[in-house]
Amino acid sequence: MTETRQYGFDTLQIHAGARPDPATGARQTPIYQTTAYVFRDAEHAAALFNLQEVGFIYSRLTNPTVAVLQERIATLEGGAGAVCCSSGHAAQIMALFPLMRPGCNIVASTRLYGGTVTQFSQTIKRFGWSCKFVDFDDLDAVKDAIDDDTRAVFGEAIANPGGWIMDVRAVADIADAAGLPLIIDNTTATPYLVRPIEMGATLVVHSTTKYLTGNGTVTGGCVVDSGTFDWSASGKFPSLSEAEPAYHGLKFHETFGGLAFTFHGIAVGLRDLGMTMNPQAAHYTLCGIETLSLRMDRHVKNAETVAGWLEKHDAVDHVTYAGLASSPYNALAKKVCPKGAGGLFTVALKGGYDACVKFVDNLEIFSHVANLGDARSLVIHSASTTHRQLSPEQQEAAGAGPNVVRISIGIEDADDLIADLEQALSKVS
Ligand SMILES: *Cc1c(COP(=O)(O)O)cnc(C)c1O
């Protein structure tokens, strides 16, 4: 696509990164189901391996179908480049890997996807990394948690499972003052609803498994780099600023500038960690992403309708949706995500754990699954599933207590969703 004018989001979600296939004219991006690419000659091969020329070598590093998706997501987020990988969790490791050394820590919000809390509190310890969890509503606490060994600040723009809103701009300013990158998990918000890079984030990570694909078909992840962070300023990020031994002393930041993080992600991250996205997955996500804005508008509209109905129901204690006037996050939501607060929230039932289990078991349109961001409406009882590994205190801090059911509102008819919720709630009380 010739970028002679500034295209709008709806145009870019269909066209960015793609063009008719040069070999066949195929209009949809083909699935390049191939592992390796023939070098023109030995000199061409050497140039590719030395990162002196950009091209395809081997699909653990780059693949033409995956490359289109990378450019599509980077464009939609307003970033300089992106690296796709095998899952959202892989994306989180890929984002941290160039920044961290043994002994380094990250400062992260307490309100995160349950799997991320486990990854950050348990698994990364084995790399010698650690995480300090802080309530991101308390900006002074974020500031105080940052120390000399901190290498990143991490939060979710619209936090799973409650749909709470993070003041991305305020936390970005704190990270910036400390000379650190802010990493935003934009999975539950999508670049249509929240613009983390415009609000000062350095990196954006996604589970493309969720809204970007939008139909529950594949797992995938992506790390987008804003291209604006000065990796050489502090000496804290030697993987990006210092000589890389595996590339004859090449310095990524000096050589690639705003694309340093992306090149490092491919040439070192994917090369050595191998968390590669396969071309089939990229194909499904490319198909899904074409309708992202249309789906998100409907997710938001349905969530507003259903959450508003639920909060008035007798069996319901409270609903966390930030799009409701009753939410303490409503004013922040208008600032951070003016198009709507997404499609994810929790409902707390007066009947506690037992009521939640009965409610979930009696739903018919809503499926009880460990997923979100599907065209279908989904529920999960977080305390017994996604947040099961967490202590009761961590569950409460994450907004996933035993009396809470997470709801991911789909794009079905809102009337049908309400009718289903009504019949299931009638069996609870
Ligand atoms: C699902 C999810 C992840 C993890 O993504 P996977 O693709 O399942 O690895 C990370 N963050 C958030 C907010 C998620 O919803």
Short mmCIF file of C-alpha atoms and ligand atoms in Angstrom, two decimals:
data_model
loop_
_atom_site.label_atom_id
_atom_site.label_comp_id
_atom_site.label_asym_id
_atom_site.label_seq_id
_atom_site.Cartn_x
_atom_site.Cartn_y
_atom_site.Cartn_z
CA MET A 1 0.00 0.00 0.00
CA THR A 2 1.41 3.42 -0.90
CA GLU A 3 1.39 5.56 2.22
CA THR A 4 0.68 8.83 0.42
CA ARG A 5 -1.99 9.74 2.93
CA GLN A 6 -2.63 9.01 6.59
CA TYR A 7 -5.07 6.09 6.42
CA GLY A 8 -7.67 5.57 9.11
CA PHE A 9 -7.79 2.62 11.51
CA ASP A 10 -10.52 0.77 9.57
CA THR A 11 -8.43 0.93 6.38
CA LEU A 12 -5.19 -0.07 8.09
CA GLN A 13 -6.71 -3.08 9.89
CA ILE A 14 -7.41 -4.53 6.42
CA HIS A 15 -4.44 -3.31 4.37
CA ALA A 16 -1.39 -2.49 6.53
CA GLY A 17 1.57 -4.72 5.74
CA ALA A 18 -0.19 -6.56 2.90
CA ARG A 19 -0.13 -6.31 -0.86
CA PRO A 20 -1.18 -8.67 -3.66
CA ASP A 21 1.18 -11.64 -3.74
CA PRO A 22 4.01 -10.75 -6.17
CA ALA A 23 4.18 -14.31 -7.56
CA THR A 24 0.48 -15.04 -8.15
CA GLY A 25 -1.50 -11.84 -7.61
CA ALA A 26 -3.39 -13.55 -4.77
CA ARG A 27 -5.32 -10.78 -3.01
CA GLN A 28 -5.51 -12.35 0.44
CA THR A 29 -2.11 -12.84 2.12
CA PRO A 30 -1.08 -16.42 1.28
CA ILE A 31 -0.06 -18.86 4.01
CA TYR A 32 3.64 -19.30 3.26
CA GLN A 33 3.80 -22.82 4.65
CA THR A 34 7.54 -23.03 4.24
CA THR A 35 10.56 -23.41 6.47
CA ALA A 36 13.43 -22.08 4.37
CA TYR A 37 14.16 -19.59 1.57
CA VAL A 38 16.69 -20.06 -1.23
CA PHE A 39 19.66 -17.67 -1.13
CA ARG A 40 20.51 -15.93 -4.42
CA ASP A 41 24.16 -16.88 -3.87
CA ALA A 42 26.66 -17.37 -1.04
CA GLU A 43 27.27 -13.63 -0.74
CA HIS A 44 23.52 -12.98 -0.29
CA ALA A 45 23.41 -15.68 2.40
CA ALA A 46 26.34 -14.12 4.24
CA ALA A 47 24.75 -10.64 4.12
CA LEU A 48 21.51 -12.00 5.56
CA PHE A 49 23.29 -13.84 8.35
CA ASN A 50 25.31 -10.71 9.20
CA LEU A 51 22.09 -8.64 9.37
CA GLN A 52 23.52 -6.41 6.61
CA GLU A 53 20.53 -7.20 4.43
CA VAL A 54 16.95 -7.90 5.46
CA GLY A 55 15.34 -11.02 4.05
CA PHE A 56 14.01 -14.45 4.79
CA ILE A 57 16.36 -17.17 6.01
CA TYR A 58 14.44 -19.66 8.12
CA SER A 59 10.91 -19.52 9.56
CA ARG A 60 11.99 -19.70 13.21
CA LEU A 61 13.18 -16.11 12.62
CA THR A 62 10.92 -14.71 9.91
CA ASN A 63 8.16 -15.94 7.61
CA PRO A 64 6.36 -13.86 4.94
CA THR A 65 2.86 -14.49 6.38
CA VAL A 66 3.96 -13.73 9.93
CA ALA A 67 5.82 -10.63 8.65
CA VAL A 68 2.56 -9.18 7.27
CA LEU A 69 0.89 -9.64 10.65
CA GLN A 70 3.86 -8.03 12.40
CA GLU A 71 3.60 -4.97 10.20
CA ARG A 72 -0.20 -4.90 10.57
CA ILE A 73 -0.09 -4.88 14.39
CA ALA A 74 2.87 -2.45 14.55
CA THR A 75 0.93 -0.05 12.29
CA LEU A 76 -2.30 -0.32 14.28
CA GLU A 77 -0.41 0.36 17.54
CA GLY A 78 1.54 3.23 15.97
CA GLY A 79 4.85 1.45 16.64
CA ALA A 80 8.08 1.20 14.66
CA GLY A 81 8.13 -2.59 14.49
CA ALA A 82 6.74 -5.78 15.99
CA VAL A 83 7.72 -9.37 16.64
CA CYS A 84 5.06 -12.07 16.67
CA CYS A 85 5.45 -15.18 18.77
CA SER A 86 3.64 -18.32 19.79
CA SER A 87 1.44 -16.97 22.60
CA GLY A 88 0.77 -13.95 24.76
CA HIS A 89 2.94 -15.42 27.48
CA ALA A 90 5.77 -15.92 25.00
CA ALA A 91 5.37 -12.23 24.05
CA GLN A 92 5.87 -11.20 27.67
CA ILE A 93 9.13 -13.16 27.93
CA MET A 94 10.21 -11.81 24.52
CA ALA A 95 9.54 -8.25 25.73
CA LEU A 96 11.55 -8.69 28.93
CA PHE A 97 14.41 -10.79 27.55
CA PRO A 98 16.47 -7.96 25.97
CA LEU A 99 16.01 -5.78 29.07
CA MET A 100 16.81 -8.16 31.90
CA ARG A 101 19.85 -9.78 33.51
CA PRO A 102 20.00 -11.96 36.63
CA GLY A 103 19.37 -9.67 39.62
CA CYS A 104 17.11 -7.29 37.70
CA ASN A 105 13.46 -6.70 38.55
CA ILE A 106 10.29 -5.34 37.03
CA VAL A 107 7.59 -3.31 38.75
CA ALA A 108 4.15 -4.64 37.78
CA SER A 109 0.53 -3.95 38.62
CA THR A 110 -1.23 -6.31 41.03
CA ARG A 111 -4.12 -6.34 38.56
CA LEU A 112 -2.97 -8.70 35.85
CA TYR A 113 -4.15 -11.80 34.06
CA GLY A 114 -3.72 -14.69 36.53
CA GLY A 115 -1.22 -16.51 34.32
CA THR A 116 0.91 -13.38 34.20
CA VAL A 117 0.93 -13.12 38.00
CA THR A 118 2.22 -16.69 38.13
CA GLN A 119 4.78 -16.08 35.35
CA PHE A 120 6.09 -12.96 37.12
CA SER A 121 5.95 -14.21 40.72
CA GLN A 122 7.25 -17.76 40.13
CA THR A 123 8.67 -18.67 36.75
CA ILE A 124 10.89 -15.67 36.01
CA LYS A 125 12.73 -16.30 39.30
CA ARG A 126 14.44 -19.19 37.55
CA PHE A 127 16.06 -16.66 35.19
CA GLY A 128 17.23 -14.70 38.24
CA TRP A 129 14.62 -11.99 37.54
CA SER A 130 12.02 -10.80 40.03
CA CYS A 131 8.85 -8.73 40.12
CA LYS A 132 7.51 -6.23 42.62
CA PHE A 133 3.71 -6.07 42.50
CA VAL A 134 2.20 -2.68 43.23
CA ASP A 135 -1.31 -1.20 43.19
CA PHE A 136 -1.07 1.02 40.08
CA ASP A 137 -3.86 3.27 41.41
CA ASP A 138 -1.25 4.42 43.94
CA LEU A 139 1.22 6.33 41.76
CA ASP A 140 3.55 7.09 44.67
CA ALA A 141 3.81 3.37 45.38
CA VAL A 142 4.84 2.79 41.74
CA LYS A 143 7.53 5.46 42.10
CA ASP A 144 8.75 4.03 45.41
CA ALA A 145 8.98 0.47 44.07
CA ILE A 146 11.44 1.44 41.33
CA ASP A 147 15.08 0.83 42.35
CA ASP A 148 18.49 0.70 40.64
CA ASP A 149 17.87 -2.86 39.44
CA THR A 150 14.46 -2.14 37.90
CA ARG A 151 14.45 -2.51 34.12
CA ALA A 152 10.76 -2.15 33.22
CA VAL A 153 7.33 -1.18 34.47
CA PHE A 154 4.46 -3.45 33.39
CA GLY A 155 0.67 -3.09 33.46
CA GLU A 156 -2.55 -3.92 31.60
CA ALA A 157 -4.39 -0.96 30.04
CA ILE A 158 -7.76 -2.60 30.73
CA ALA A 159 -6.96 -5.13 33.42
CA ASN A 160 -8.10 -8.73 33.40
CA PRO A 161 -10.42 -9.90 34.92
CA GLY A 162 -12.26 -6.83 36.23
CA GLY A 163 -11.85 -4.47 33.29
CA TRP A 164 -10.30 -1.80 35.53
CA ILE A 165 -8.53 1.06 33.79
CA MET A 166 -4.88 1.94 34.22
CA ASP A 167 -3.78 5.56 33.98
CA VAL A 168 -1.28 4.73 31.23
CA ARG A 169 -0.08 8.32 30.78
CA ALA A 170 0.60 8.85 34.50
CA VAL A 171 2.56 5.59 34.86
CA ALA A 172 4.44 6.29 31.60
CA ASP A 173 5.57 9.62 33.06
CA ILE A 174 6.91 7.83 36.16
CA ALA A 175 8.76 5.23 34.05
CA ASP A 176 10.11 7.98 31.83
CA ALA A 177 11.44 10.00 34.76
CA ALA A 178 13.23 6.85 35.97
CA GLY A 179 14.68 6.17 32.48
CA LEU A 180 12.72 2.94 32.16
CA PRO A 181 10.45 1.50 29.47
CA LEU A 182 6.76 1.07 30.27
CA ILE A 183 5.37 -2.19 28.87
CA ILE A 184 1.61 -2.26 28.35
CA ASP A 185 -0.32 -5.49 27.89
CA ASN A 186 -2.99 -4.19 25.50
CA THR A 187 -4.69 -7.57 25.00
CA THR A 188 -8.04 -6.74 26.55
CA ALA A 189 -8.15 -3.19 25.17
CA THR A 190 -6.76 -3.61 21.63
CA PRO A 191 -5.22 -0.67 19.73
CA TYR A 192 -8.73 0.33 18.67
CA LEU A 193 -9.76 1.25 22.22
CA VAL A 194 -6.45 2.19 23.88
CA ARG A 195 -3.39 3.87 22.32
CA PRO A 196 -0.55 3.02 24.77
CA ILE A 197 2.30 4.34 22.59
CA GLU A 198 0.55 7.71 22.14
CA MET A 199 0.25 7.80 25.95
CA GLY A 200 3.98 7.24 26.43
CA ALA A 201 4.43 3.44 26.55
CA THR A 202 7.65 2.04 25.07
CA LEU A 203 6.51 -1.53 24.37
CA VAL A 204 3.08 -3.06 23.85
CA VAL A 205 2.46 -6.79 24.26
CA HIS A 206 -0.53 -8.76 23.03
CA SER A 207 -2.08 -12.12 23.37
CA THR A 208 -3.32 -12.21 19.76
CA THR A 209 -5.29 -15.27 20.92
CA LYS A 210 -7.97 -12.89 22.15
CA TYR A 211 -9.63 -9.91 20.42
CA LEU A 212 -7.09 -9.47 17.61
CA THR A 213 -7.97 -12.91 16.22
CA GLY A 214 -11.43 -12.65 17.74
CA ASN A 215 -12.82 -16.10 17.07
CA GLY A 216 -11.09 -18.50 19.43
CA THR A 217 -9.09 -20.37 16.78
CA VAL A 218 -5.36 -19.91 17.51
CA THR A 219 -2.92 -18.84 20.20
CA GLY A 220 -0.39 -16.16 19.42
CA GLY A 221 1.42 -13.15 20.79
CA CYS A 222 3.10 -9.98 19.67
CA VAL A 223 5.56 -7.39 21.03
CA VAL A 224 5.33 -3.93 19.47
CA ASP A 225 8.12 -1.40 19.94
CA SER A 226 7.44 2.33 19.82
CA GLY A 227 10.95 2.85 18.43
CA THR A 228 11.42 5.93 20.60
CA PHE A 229 13.28 4.69 23.68
CA ASP A 230 16.96 5.61 24.05
CA TRP A 231 18.44 2.20 24.94
CA SER A 232 21.97 3.67 25.14
CA ALA A 233 21.26 6.53 27.57
CA SER A 234 21.76 4.77 30.90
CA GLY A 235 23.95 1.71 30.35
CA LYS A 236 21.09 -0.33 31.86
CA PHE A 237 20.29 -2.16 28.64
CA PRO A 238 23.60 -3.63 27.42
CA SER A 239 21.91 -6.26 25.20
CA LEU A 240 20.69 -3.39 23.03
CA SER A 241 23.46 -0.83 23.50
CA GLU A 242 26.63 -2.93 23.79
CA ALA A 243 28.46 -5.23 21.34
CA GLU A 244 26.57 -8.49 20.64
CA PRO A 245 29.13 -11.33 20.54
CA ALA A 246 26.98 -13.61 18.36
CA TYR A 247 26.96 -10.94 15.61
CA HIS A 248 30.67 -10.02 15.55
CA GLY A 249 30.25 -7.18 18.02
CA LEU A 250 27.28 -5.51 16.32
CA LYS A 251 25.52 -2.94 18.53
CA PHE A 252 21.78 -3.17 17.94
CA HIS A 253 20.82 0.34 19.03
CA GLU A 254 23.68 2.04 17.23
CA THR A 255 23.07 0.03 14.05
CA PHE A 256 19.26 -0.16 13.85
CA GLY A 257 18.13 2.92 15.82
CA GLY A 258 14.38 2.86 16.32
CA LEU A 259 14.23 -0.73 15.06
CA ALA A 260 16.84 -2.02 17.54
CA PHE A 261 14.36 -3.76 19.79
CA THR A 262 12.54 -5.40 16.87
CA PHE A 263 15.74 -6.62 15.21
CA HIS A 264 17.00 -7.94 18.55
CA GLY A 265 13.67 -9.71 19.08
CA ILE A 266 14.06 -11.56 15.80
CA ALA A 267 17.82 -12.00 15.48
CA VAL A 268 18.43 -12.99 19.11
CA GLY A 269 15.04 -13.56 20.79
CA LEU A 270 13.36 -15.79 18.20
CA ARG A 271 16.66 -17.25 17.07
CA ASP A 272 17.57 -18.49 20.56
CA LEU A 273 14.30 -18.77 22.48
CA GLY A 274 12.40 -20.14 19.47
CA MET A 275 8.89 -19.02 20.54
CA THR A 276 7.91 -18.58 16.91
CA MET A 277 4.41 -17.97 15.57
CA ASN A 278 3.50 -20.39 12.79
CA PRO A 279 2.13 -19.09 9.46
CA GLN A 280 -1.27 -20.78 9.92
CA ALA A 281 -1.78 -18.89 13.17
CA ALA A 282 -0.73 -15.64 11.50
CA HIS A 283 -3.28 -16.30 8.73
CA TYR A 284 -6.18 -16.73 11.17
CA THR A 285 -5.15 -13.62 13.09
CA LEU A 286 -4.81 -11.60 9.87
CA CYS A 287 -8.35 -12.65 8.90
CA GLY A 288 -9.67 -11.76 12.35
CA ILE A 289 -7.95 -8.40 12.59
CA GLU A 290 -9.72 -7.14 9.44
CA THR A 291 -12.92 -6.69 11.48
CA LEU A 292 -11.34 -5.58 14.77
CA SER A 293 -12.93 -2.14 15.03
CA LEU A 294 -16.39 -3.42 14.05
CA ARG A 295 -16.22 -6.16 16.65
CA MET A 296 -14.86 -3.90 19.40
CA ASP A 297 -17.66 -1.40 18.88
CA ARG A 298 -20.19 -4.23 19.30
CA HIS A 299 -18.35 -5.75 22.28
CA VAL A 300 -18.50 -2.34 23.98
CA LYS A 301 -22.16 -1.72 23.15
CA ASN A 302 -23.18 -5.18 24.40
CA ALA A 303 -21.02 -4.88 27.52
CA GLU A 304 -22.60 -1.53 28.42
CA THR A 305 -26.11 -2.97 27.97
CA VAL A 306 -25.47 -6.24 29.81
CA ALA A 307 -23.41 -4.75 32.66
CA GLY A 308 -26.09 -2.09 33.20
CA TRP A 309 -28.77 -4.79 33.38
CA LEU A 310 -26.73 -7.03 35.69
CA GLU A 311 -25.95 -4.31 38.21
CA LYS A 312 -29.69 -3.86 38.88
CA HIS A 313 -30.36 -7.60 39.44
CA ASP A 314 -31.25 -8.77 42.96
CA ALA A 315 -28.75 -11.64 42.99
CA VAL A 316 -25.88 -9.34 42.04
CA ASP A 317 -23.68 -7.64 44.60
CA HIS A 318 -21.74 -5.48 42.14
CA VAL A 319 -20.40 -5.27 38.58
CA THR A 320 -16.90 -3.94 37.83
CA TYR A 321 -17.42 -2.61 34.29
CA ALA A 322 -15.61 0.75 33.94
CA GLY A 323 -18.13 1.82 31.31
CA LEU A 324 -20.82 2.10 34.02
CA ALA A 325 -21.41 5.49 35.63
CA SER A 326 -21.26 3.71 39.03
CA SER A 327 -17.65 2.54 38.44
CA PRO A 328 -14.86 4.40 40.28
CA TYR A 329 -12.91 4.02 37.00
CA ASN A 330 -15.57 5.65 34.82
CA ALA A 331 -13.87 9.07 34.62
CA LEU A 332 -10.47 7.48 33.89
CA ALA A 333 -12.08 5.25 31.25
CA LYS A 334 -13.34 8.33 29.40
CA LYS A 335 -9.75 9.58 29.27
CA VAL A 336 -7.87 6.33 28.52
CA CYS A 337 -10.43 4.60 26.28
CA PRO A 338 -12.91 7.20 24.99
CA LYS A 339 -14.42 4.71 22.49
CA GLY A 340 -15.47 2.39 25.32
CA ALA A 341 -14.17 0.33 28.22
CA GLY A 342 -13.97 -2.99 26.35
CA GLY A 343 -16.00 -6.15 26.75
CA LEU A 344 -14.57 -7.65 29.92
CA PHE A 345 -15.77 -7.29 33.51
CA THR A 346 -16.62 -9.29 36.59
CA VAL A 347 -19.89 -9.75 38.37
CA ALA A 348 -19.93 -10.51 42.10
CA LEU A 349 -22.89 -12.57 43.29
CA LYS A 350 -24.44 -12.15 46.74
CA GLY A 351 -24.61 -15.95 47.09
CA GLY A 352 -20.78 -16.30 47.02
CA TYR A 353 -18.87 -19.31 45.69
CA ASP A 354 -21.88 -21.69 45.51
CA ALA A 355 -24.00 -19.18 43.60
CA CYS A 356 -21.16 -18.58 41.12
CA VAL A 357 -20.78 -22.27 40.39
CA LYS A 358 -24.57 -22.72 39.89
CA PHE A 359 -24.73 -19.59 37.72
CA VAL A 360 -21.89 -20.71 35.46
CA ASP A 361 -23.28 -24.25 35.15
CA ASN A 362 -26.73 -23.04 34.08
CA LEU A 363 -25.75 -20.63 31.32
CA GLU A 364 -26.57 -21.76 27.78
CA ILE A 365 -25.28 -19.16 25.29
CA PHE A 366 -22.31 -18.24 27.47
CA SER A 367 -19.61 -20.92 27.49
CA HIS A 368 -17.55 -21.69 30.59
CA VAL A 369 -14.02 -21.54 29.16
CA ALA A 370 -10.55 -20.21 29.94
CA ASN A 371 -10.54 -17.62 27.17
CA LEU A 372 -11.74 -14.11 26.44
CA GLY A 373 -12.10 -11.77 23.51
CA ASP A 374 -14.04 -14.26 21.39
CA ALA A 375 -17.04 -13.37 19.20
CA ARG A 376 -18.89 -15.74 21.54
CA SER A 377 -19.83 -14.69 25.06
CA LEU A 378 -17.72 -16.49 27.64
CA VAL A 379 -17.65 -16.79 31.40
CA ILE A 380 -15.22 -18.20 33.89
CA HIS A 381 -15.13 -18.58 37.61
CA SER A 382 -11.61 -17.13 38.00
CA ALA A 383 -10.96 -18.22 41.60
CA SER A 384 -11.31 -21.90 40.73
CA THR A 385 -9.56 -21.69 37.33
CA THR A 386 -7.35 -18.91 35.86
CA HIS A 387 -6.51 -17.45 39.28
CA ARG A 388 -6.41 -20.81 41.09
CA GLN A 389 -2.60 -20.75 41.59
CA LEU A 390 -2.88 -17.45 43.46
CA SER A 391 -3.16 -17.09 47.23
CA PRO A 392 -6.52 -15.77 48.58
CA GLU A 393 -4.84 -12.36 49.10
CA GLN A 394 -3.52 -12.33 45.52
CA GLN A 395 -6.99 -13.36 44.26
CA GLU A 396 -8.59 -10.46 46.11
CA ALA A 397 -5.90 -8.03 44.88
CA ALA A 398 -6.46 -9.26 41.32
CA GLY A 399 -10.23 -8.83 41.72
CA ALA A 400 -10.80 -12.56 41.34
CA GLY A 401 -12.28 -13.50 44.72
CA PRO A 402 -14.46 -16.63 45.17
CA ASN A 403 -17.74 -14.65 44.75
CA VAL A 404 -16.71 -13.30 41.34
CA VAL A 405 -17.45 -14.52 37.80
CA ARG A 406 -15.56 -13.04 34.85
CA ILE A 407 -17.64 -12.22 31.80
CA SER A 408 -16.29 -11.68 28.29
CA ILE A 409 -19.17 -10.24 26.33
CA GLY A 410 -19.44 -11.41 22.73
CA ILE A 411 -21.05 -9.84 19.71
CA GLU A 412 -24.36 -11.76 19.80
CA ASP A 413 -27.75 -10.03 20.28
CA ALA A 414 -27.69 -8.29 23.66
CA ASP A 415 -31.33 -9.33 24.31
CA ASP A 416 -30.41 -13.00 23.97
CA LEU A 417 -27.45 -12.57 26.32
CA ILE A 418 -29.64 -10.90 28.94
CA ALA A 419 -32.30 -13.63 28.62
CA ASP A 420 -29.62 -16.28 29.18
CA LEU A 421 -28.19 -14.47 32.22
CA GLU A 422 -31.69 -14.01 33.61
CA GLN A 423 -32.60 -17.72 33.44
CA ALA A 424 -29.25 -18.74 34.97
CA LEU A 425 -29.53 -16.18 37.80
CA SER A 426 -33.11 -17.36 38.52
CA LYS A 427 -31.63 -20.76 39.44
CA VAL A 428 -29.16 -19.19 41.85
CA SER A 429 -31.61 -17.41 44.16
C1 LIG B 1 -4.64 -14.47 27.72
C2 LIG B 1 -3.85 -13.36 28.22
C3 LIG B 1 -2.44 -13.45 28.27
C4 LIG B 1 -1.69 -14.68 27.87
O1 LIG B 1 -1.87 -14.95 26.51
P1 LIG B 1 -1.76 -16.43 25.88
O2 LIG B 1 -1.96 -16.21 24.43
O3 LIG B 1 -2.84 -17.25 26.52
O4 LIG B 1 -0.41 -16.93 26.23
C5 LIG B 1 -1.75 -12.34 28.71
N1 LIG B 1 -2.38 -11.22 29.11
C6 LIG B 1 -3.72 -11.10 29.07
C7 LIG B 1 -4.36 -9.83 29.50
C8 LIG B 1 -4.50 -12.16 28.62
O5 LIG B 1 -5.83 -12.05 28.59
#
